[in-house]
Coordinates of C-alpha atoms in Angstrom, one line a residue:
M25 CA -11.5 4.1 -2.7
P26 CA -9.2 3.7 0.3
Y27 CA -7.3 0.4 0.7
P28 CA -5.7 -1.2 3.8
Y29 CA -2.0 -0.8 4.3
V30 CA -0.7 -4.0 2.6
L31 CA 2.3 -5.7 4.2
L32 CA 3.8 -8.6 2.4
S33 CA 5.7 -11.1 4.6
A34 CA 7.9 -13.9 3.4
A35 CA 11.0 -16.0 4.1
V36 CA 13.2 -17.2 1.2
S37 CA 16.4 -19.1 0.6
L38 CA 19.4 -17.3 -0.9
D39 CA 18.3 -18.5 -4.3
G40 CA 14.8 -17.2 -3.9
Y41 CA 12.7 -20.3 -3.0
L42 CA 9.9 -20.4 -0.5
D43 CA 10.2 -24.2 0.0
D44 CA 11.7 -27.3 -1.4
T45 CA 9.8 -30.3 -2.9
G46 CA 10.0 -32.6 0.1
P47 CA 7.0 -33.9 2.0
D48 CA 7.6 -31.6 5.0
R49 CA 7.6 -27.8 5.1
L50 CA 11.2 -26.4 4.8
L51 CA 11.8 -24.2 7.8
L52 CA 13.7 -21.2 6.5
S53 CA 14.0 -19.3 9.9
G54 CA 14.0 -20.2 13.6
P55 CA 12.2 -19.5 16.8
A56 CA 13.2 -15.9 17.1
D57 CA 11.8 -15.0 13.7
F58 CA 8.7 -17.1 14.3
D59 CA 8.1 -15.0 17.4
R60 CA 8.6 -11.8 15.3
V61 CA 6.0 -13.0 12.8
D62 CA 3.7 -13.6 15.7
E63 CA 4.2 -10.1 16.9
V64 CA 3.4 -8.7 13.5
R65 CA 0.3 -10.8 13.3
A66 CA -0.9 -9.4 16.6
S67 CA -0.5 -5.9 15.3
V68 CA -2.7 -6.2 12.2
D69 CA -6.4 -6.3 11.5
A70 CA -6.3 -9.2 9.1
I71 CA -4.0 -11.9 7.7
L72 CA -4.4 -13.1 4.1
I73 CA -3.1 -16.2 2.3
G74 CA -3.8 -17.8 -1.0
A75 CA -5.7 -21.0 -1.5
G76 CA -2.5 -22.7 -2.6
T77 CA -0.9 -22.1 0.8
I78 CA -3.9 -23.7 2.5
R79 CA -3.6 -26.7 0.3
A80 CA 0.2 -27.0 0.6
D81 CA 0.8 -26.1 4.3
N82 CA -2.6 -26.4 6.0
P83 CA -1.7 -23.5 8.3
R84 CA -3.7 -22.4 11.4
L85 CA -2.6 -18.8 11.0
L86 CA -2.9 -17.8 14.7
V87 CA -1.4 -15.3 17.1
N88 CA 0.3 -17.9 19.4
S89 CA 1.3 -15.6 22.3
P90 CA -1.5 -15.4 24.9
V91 CA 0.0 -12.1 26.1
R92 CA -0.4 -10.6 22.7
R93 CA -3.9 -11.9 22.3
A94 CA -4.8 -10.5 25.7
A95 CA -3.4 -7.1 24.6
R96 CA -5.6 -7.2 21.5
V97 CA -8.6 -7.8 23.6
A98 CA -7.7 -5.1 26.1
A99 CA -7.4 -2.7 23.1
G100 CA -10.9 -3.5 22.1
K101 CA -9.9 -5.7 19.2
P102 CA -10.9 -9.4 18.5
E103 CA -8.5 -11.9 20.1
Y104 CA -7.4 -13.0 16.6
P105 CA -7.0 -10.9 13.4
L106 CA -9.5 -11.7 10.7
K107 CA -8.3 -14.6 8.5
V108 CA -8.7 -14.1 4.7
T109 CA -8.1 -16.4 1.9
V110 CA -8.4 -16.0 -1.9
S111 CA -9.5 -18.7 -4.4
G112 CA -10.6 -18.4 -7.9
T113 CA -12.4 -21.8 -7.9
G114 CA -13.7 -21.9 -4.3
E115 CA -12.6 -25.5 -4.2
L116 CA -11.0 -25.8 -0.7
D117 CA -11.0 -28.6 1.8
P118 CA -13.6 -27.9 4.5
G119 CA -11.5 -29.8 6.9
A120 CA -8.4 -27.6 6.6
Q121 CA -7.2 -26.1 9.9
F122 CA -7.7 -22.6 8.5
W123 CA -11.5 -22.8 9.0
H124 CA -11.5 -24.3 12.4
T125 CA -9.0 -22.2 14.4
G126 CA -8.9 -18.6 15.4
G127 CA -11.6 -16.0 14.9
D128 CA -13.6 -14.8 11.9
K129 CA -12.7 -15.9 8.4
V130 CA -13.4 -14.6 4.9
L131 CA -13.2 -16.4 1.6
C132 CA -12.9 -14.0 -1.4
T133 CA -13.6 -15.7 -4.6
T134 CA -15.4 -15.4 -8.0
D135 CA -19.1 -15.7 -8.5
A136 CA -18.8 -19.2 -9.7
G137 CA -16.3 -20.0 -6.9
A138 CA -18.8 -18.7 -4.3
D139 CA -21.3 -21.3 -5.5
R140 CA -18.8 -24.1 -5.3
A141 CA -17.6 -23.0 -1.8
R142 CA -21.1 -22.9 -0.4
A143 CA -21.8 -26.3 -1.9
L144 CA -18.8 -27.6 0.0
G145 CA -20.2 -26.2 3.2
L146 CA -17.6 -23.4 3.5
G147 CA -20.3 -20.9 4.1
R148 CA -20.8 -22.3 7.6
A149 CA -17.1 -21.6 8.4
A150 CA -16.5 -18.3 6.6
D151 CA -18.1 -15.3 5.1
V152 CA -18.0 -16.2 1.4
V153 CA -17.5 -13.0 -0.7
P154 CA -18.0 -13.2 -4.5
L155 CA -16.0 -10.5 -6.3
G156 CA -17.5 -10.9 -9.8
P157 CA -16.5 -13.1 -12.8
G158 CA -12.8 -12.9 -11.9
L159 CA -10.6 -12.1 -9.0
D160 CA -10.2 -8.3 -8.6
W161 CA -7.5 -7.3 -6.0
R162 CA -8.7 -3.7 -5.8
R163 CA -12.3 -4.7 -5.2
L164 CA -11.0 -7.2 -2.6
L165 CA -9.0 -4.6 -0.8
E166 CA -11.9 -2.1 -0.9
H167 CA -14.2 -4.8 0.6
L168 CA -11.8 -5.5 3.5
H169 CA -11.4 -1.8 4.2
D170 CA -15.0 -0.6 3.8
V171 CA -16.9 -3.6 5.0
R172 CA -14.6 -5.4 7.4
G173 CA -12.8 -2.3 8.8
V174 CA -9.3 -3.6 7.9
R175 CA -6.7 -0.9 8.1
R176 CA -3.5 -3.1 8.2
L177 CA -3.4 -6.3 6.2
M178 CA -0.6 -8.8 6.5
V179 CA -0.1 -11.1 3.5
E180 CA 1.8 -14.3 4.2
G181 CA 1.7 -15.9 0.7
G182 CA 2.1 -17.7 -1.3
G183 CA 4.3 -16.6 -4.2
T184 CA 1.4 -16.1 -6.6
V185 CA -0.4 -13.7 -4.3
H186 CA 2.8 -11.7 -3.5
T187 CA 3.5 -11.5 -7.2
Q188 CA 0.1 -10.3 -8.2
L189 CA -0.1 -7.6 -5.4
L190 CA 3.3 -6.3 -6.3
Q191 CA 2.6 -6.2 -10.0
A192 CA -0.6 -4.4 -9.4
G193 CA 1.2 -1.8 -7.3
L194 CA -0.9 -2.6 -4.2
A195 CA 1.8 -3.6 -1.7
D196 CA 2.9 -0.9 0.7
E197 CA 5.7 -2.8 2.3
L198 CA 7.7 -6.0 1.8
Q199 CA 9.2 -7.7 4.8
L200 CA 11.6 -10.3 3.5
V201 CA 13.6 -12.7 5.6
M202 CA 16.7 -14.1 3.8
A203 CA 17.8 -17.6 5.0
P204 CA 21.4 -18.8 4.6
L205 CA 20.7 -21.9 2.5
F206 CA 20.1 -22.9 -1.1
V207 CA 17.3 -25.0 -2.6
G208 CA 18.3 -25.2 -6.2
D209 CA 15.3 -27.3 -7.3
P210 CA 13.6 -25.7 -10.3
D211 CA 10.4 -27.5 -9.4
A212 CA 10.3 -25.8 -5.9
P213 CA 8.0 -22.8 -5.4
R214 CA 9.7 -19.4 -5.8
L215 CA 8.7 -16.2 -4.1
F216 CA 8.1 -14.0 -7.2
G217 CA 7.0 -15.1 -10.6
P218 CA 7.6 -13.5 -14.0
G219 CA 5.6 -10.6 -15.4
G220 CA 5.4 -6.8 -15.5
Y221 CA 6.5 -5.2 -12.3
Q222 CA 6.6 -1.5 -11.6
G223 CA 10.0 0.0 -12.6
G224 CA 12.6 1.5 -10.4
R225 CA 14.2 0.4 -7.2
L226 CA 12.4 -0.2 -3.9
R227 CA 13.5 1.8 -0.9
L228 CA 15.2 0.0 1.9
I229 CA 13.6 1.2 5.1
G230 CA 15.1 -1.2 7.6
T231 CA 17.3 -4.2 8.3
R232 CA 17.6 -6.5 11.3
R233 CA 19.7 -9.6 12.1
I234 CA 17.6 -12.4 13.7
E235 CA 19.8 -15.3 14.7
D236 CA 21.2 -16.5 11.4
V237 CA 18.7 -14.8 9.1
V238 CA 18.3 -11.2 8.0
L239 CA 15.1 -9.3 7.9
M240 CA 14.9 -6.6 5.2
S241 CA 12.0 -4.2 4.8
Y242 CA 11.3 -2.3 1.6
E243 CA 8.7 0.1 0.2
P244 CA 7.9 0.8 -3.4
T245 CA 8.8 4.1 -5.0
A246 CA 7.5 4.0 -8.5
P247 CA 4.3 6.1 -8.9
G248 CA 1.1 4.5 -10.3
T249 CA 0.0 5.1 -13.9
G250 CA -3.3 6.7 -15.1
P251 CA -6.2 7.3 -12.7
L252 CA -5.6 4.2 -10.5
P253 CA -3.6 4.8 -7.3
A254 CA -0.6 2.6 -6.4
A255 CA 0.9 2.0 -3.0
A256 CA 3.9 4.3 -3.8
D257 CA 1.4 7.2 -4.4
R258 CA 0.4 7.0 -0.8
H259 CA 4.0 7.2 0.4
W260 CA 4.8 10.2 -1.8
L261 CA 1.5 12.0 -0.9
A262 CA 2.2 11.5 2.8
L263 CA 5.6 13.2 2.2
A264 CA 3.9 16.1 0.5
C265 CA 1.6 16.5 3.5
E266 CA 4.7 16.5 5.8
L267 CA 6.2 19.3 3.7
A268 CA 3.1 21.3 4.1
A269 CA 3.7 21.4 7.9
L270 CA 7.0 23.2 7.2
C271 CA 5.3 26.2 5.7
P272 CA 5.6 29.6 7.5
P273 CA 2.0 30.2 8.7
S274 CA -0.1 32.7 6.8
R275 CA -3.6 34.3 7.2
T276 CA -3.9 34.8 3.5
A277 CA -2.7 31.6 1.8
F278 CA -2.7 27.9 2.3
S279 CA 0.2 25.8 3.5
V280 CA 0.9 23.2 0.8
G281 CA 3.7 20.7 0.2
A282 CA 4.6 19.1 -3.2
V283 CA 6.9 16.5 -4.6
V284 CA 7.7 15.7 -8.2
V285 CA 8.6 12.0 -8.9
A286 CA 9.8 10.3 -12.1
A287 CA 8.1 7.2 -13.4
D288 CA 11.0 5.0 -12.0
G289 CA 10.5 6.4 -8.4
T290 CA 13.3 8.9 -8.5
E291 CA 12.5 12.1 -6.6
L292 CA 13.1 15.0 -9.0
A293 CA 12.3 17.9 -6.6
R294 CA 10.2 19.0 -3.6
G295 CA 8.9 22.3 -2.4
H296 CA 6.5 24.0 0.0
S297 CA 4.6 27.2 0.2
R298 CA 6.5 30.4 1.1
E299 CA 9.8 28.7 1.3
A300 CA 13.1 30.5 1.1
G301 CA 11.6 33.7 2.3
D302 CA 9.3 34.1 -0.8
P303 CA 6.0 35.1 0.7
V304 CA 3.9 34.2 -2.4
V305 CA 5.6 31.1 -3.9
H306 CA 3.4 28.0 -4.2
A307 CA 4.6 24.5 -3.4
E308 CA 4.3 23.1 -6.9
E309 CA 5.9 26.2 -8.4
A310 CA 8.9 25.9 -6.0
A311 CA 9.4 22.2 -6.8
L312 CA 9.1 22.6 -10.6
A313 CA 11.5 25.6 -10.5
R314 CA 14.3 23.2 -9.3
I315 CA 13.9 20.9 -12.4
D316 CA 15.5 21.5 -15.8
P317 CA 12.5 22.2 -18.1
A318 CA 14.2 20.0 -20.7
D319 CA 14.4 17.0 -18.3
P320 CA 12.8 14.2 -20.4
R321 CA 11.6 12.5 -17.2
L322 CA 8.9 15.2 -16.7
A323 CA 6.7 13.7 -19.3
G324 CA 6.3 10.5 -17.3
A325 CA 6.4 12.2 -13.8
T326 CA 3.8 12.6 -11.2
V327 CA 3.3 15.7 -9.1
Y328 CA 2.1 15.1 -5.5
S329 CA 0.5 18.1 -3.9
S330 CA -1.2 18.1 -0.5
L331 CA -3.8 20.5 -1.9
E332 CA -5.3 20.6 -5.4
P333 CA -3.1 22.8 -7.6
C334 CA -4.5 26.2 -8.1
A335 CA -6.4 27.2 -11.2
R336 CA -6.3 31.0 -10.6
R337 CA -4.0 33.2 -8.6
S338 CA -3.3 36.9 -8.3
S339 CA 0.3 36.8 -7.0
R340 CA 1.9 35.3 -10.2
P341 CA 0.9 35.2 -13.9
A342 CA 0.5 31.4 -14.1
P343 CA -1.4 29.2 -11.7
C344 CA 0.2 25.9 -10.5
A345 CA -2.1 23.8 -12.7
R346 CA -0.8 25.6 -15.8
L347 CA 2.8 25.4 -14.6
I348 CA 2.3 21.6 -14.3
L349 CA 0.9 21.3 -17.7
D350 CA 3.5 23.5 -19.3
A351 CA 6.2 21.3 -17.7
G352 CA 4.8 18.3 -19.6
V353 CA 3.5 16.5 -16.5
R354 CA 0.3 14.6 -17.0
R355 CA -0.4 13.0 -13.7
V356 CA -1.2 14.7 -10.3
V357 CA -2.1 13.1 -7.0
T358 CA -3.6 15.2 -4.3
A359 CA -5.3 14.9 -0.9
W360 CA -8.1 17.4 -1.0
R361 CA -9.9 19.9 -3.3
E362 CA -9.3 23.6 -2.9
P363 CA -12.1 25.2 -0.8
D364 CA -13.6 28.6 -1.6
T365 CA -11.6 30.3 1.2
F366 CA -9.7 32.6 -1.2
V367 CA -10.9 31.7 -4.7
T368 CA -14.5 30.9 -5.5
D369 CA -15.2 27.8 -7.6
A370 CA -11.5 26.9 -7.7
D371 CA -11.1 23.9 -10.0
G372 CA -7.4 23.1 -10.6
S373 CA -8.4 19.4 -11.1
G374 CA -10.8 20.4 -13.9
L375 CA -8.2 22.5 -15.7
L376 CA -5.7 19.6 -15.5
A377 CA -8.3 17.0 -16.6
A378 CA -9.4 19.2 -19.5
A379 CA -5.8 19.1 -20.8
G380 CA -5.6 15.4 -20.6
A381 CA -3.9 14.9 -17.2
D382 CA -4.9 12.2 -14.8
V383 CA -5.9 13.6 -11.4
V384 CA -6.0 11.2 -8.4
V385 CA -7.5 12.2 -5.1
L386 CA -6.6 10.2 -2.0
P387 CA -9.1 11.5 0.6
Q388 CA -7.6 9.4 3.4
Y389 CA -4.8 12.1 3.6
E390 CA -7.2 15.0 3.8
V391 CA -7.0 15.4 7.5
Q392 CA -3.2 15.4 7.4
A393 CA -3.2 18.0 4.6
K394 CA -5.6 20.2 6.4
A395 CA -3.7 20.2 9.7
P396 CA -1.4 23.2 9.0
N397 CA -4.4 25.1 7.6
G398 CA -6.7 24.7 10.5
H399 CA -6.7 28.4 11.2
L400 CA -8.1 29.1 7.7
L401 CA -10.9 26.6 7.6

């Protein structure tokens, strides 16, 4: 199922702390950065914080600028983004500012937590959404996307929420402000906790100095594993769709882009249909031809293709699905299934799955993948 674009936003000390242990909130940035955060809030559909942040900071979580609120209304949006919190127990103070400021609110919790929250009267202040016996981030994101119409979600903490979303591979972007001070207290809250994160390096996509702090923006690169999509899968598939737009047009073949990515997020190769003057080369074929067949990274790699890899073709002996399997790749992410335009009952996904490969389809990229093929459909 499609998820919202998940943006993690945080400010930390040089030694990685979100706060100190004093009675007052430690201000890690200044007015200019607070205004930047307000601008980001105004640009999203929803803002999410964990229950611990409500208990510790009692935030209002508003768009403070009247100009930005007016712009939202003029664009047909609510004055304030939807406010979302997550609690396993449902035990939250009904008097917290979160419930009594801004627009609509949602409390995502467990089945038992929903009963406690309603008993506390929180059902009068928020839409209480039970997610089952335990908290399930994928189910939560599906609910926000499908039921609440959230396309961009800003997550402002705390550290536990950021950690869980990153470890689950569900964060599309991390906006991290680094403050020029140290906390040094082992009892103070840290931004990220221990556990199993996806491997590889994040990609730096932007930096900005704001008074005496630095804003750094990163996106994940490591593909997901198995049949479940990860945020990096969306980034790589979007690139494959961009490559499809580079194909020389044809009346007899689709325009397709492909990228091969190692498990640690290293791009191994890319290709697109009919590249380098070859009128019949396919995207996956072109990309795989650039990789040493003995490269051990192929066994853990993912192939991203804007169109389902072909199962039959007349121009070459082996279809792309077979080339992928012969290369040792066992995970493929694609945007749409091959129509019957040139081959009846094409089923590259079925060929791949029968050989034990995981095939992930992200239909939210179907329109982009079809764009350079509009004349054929």
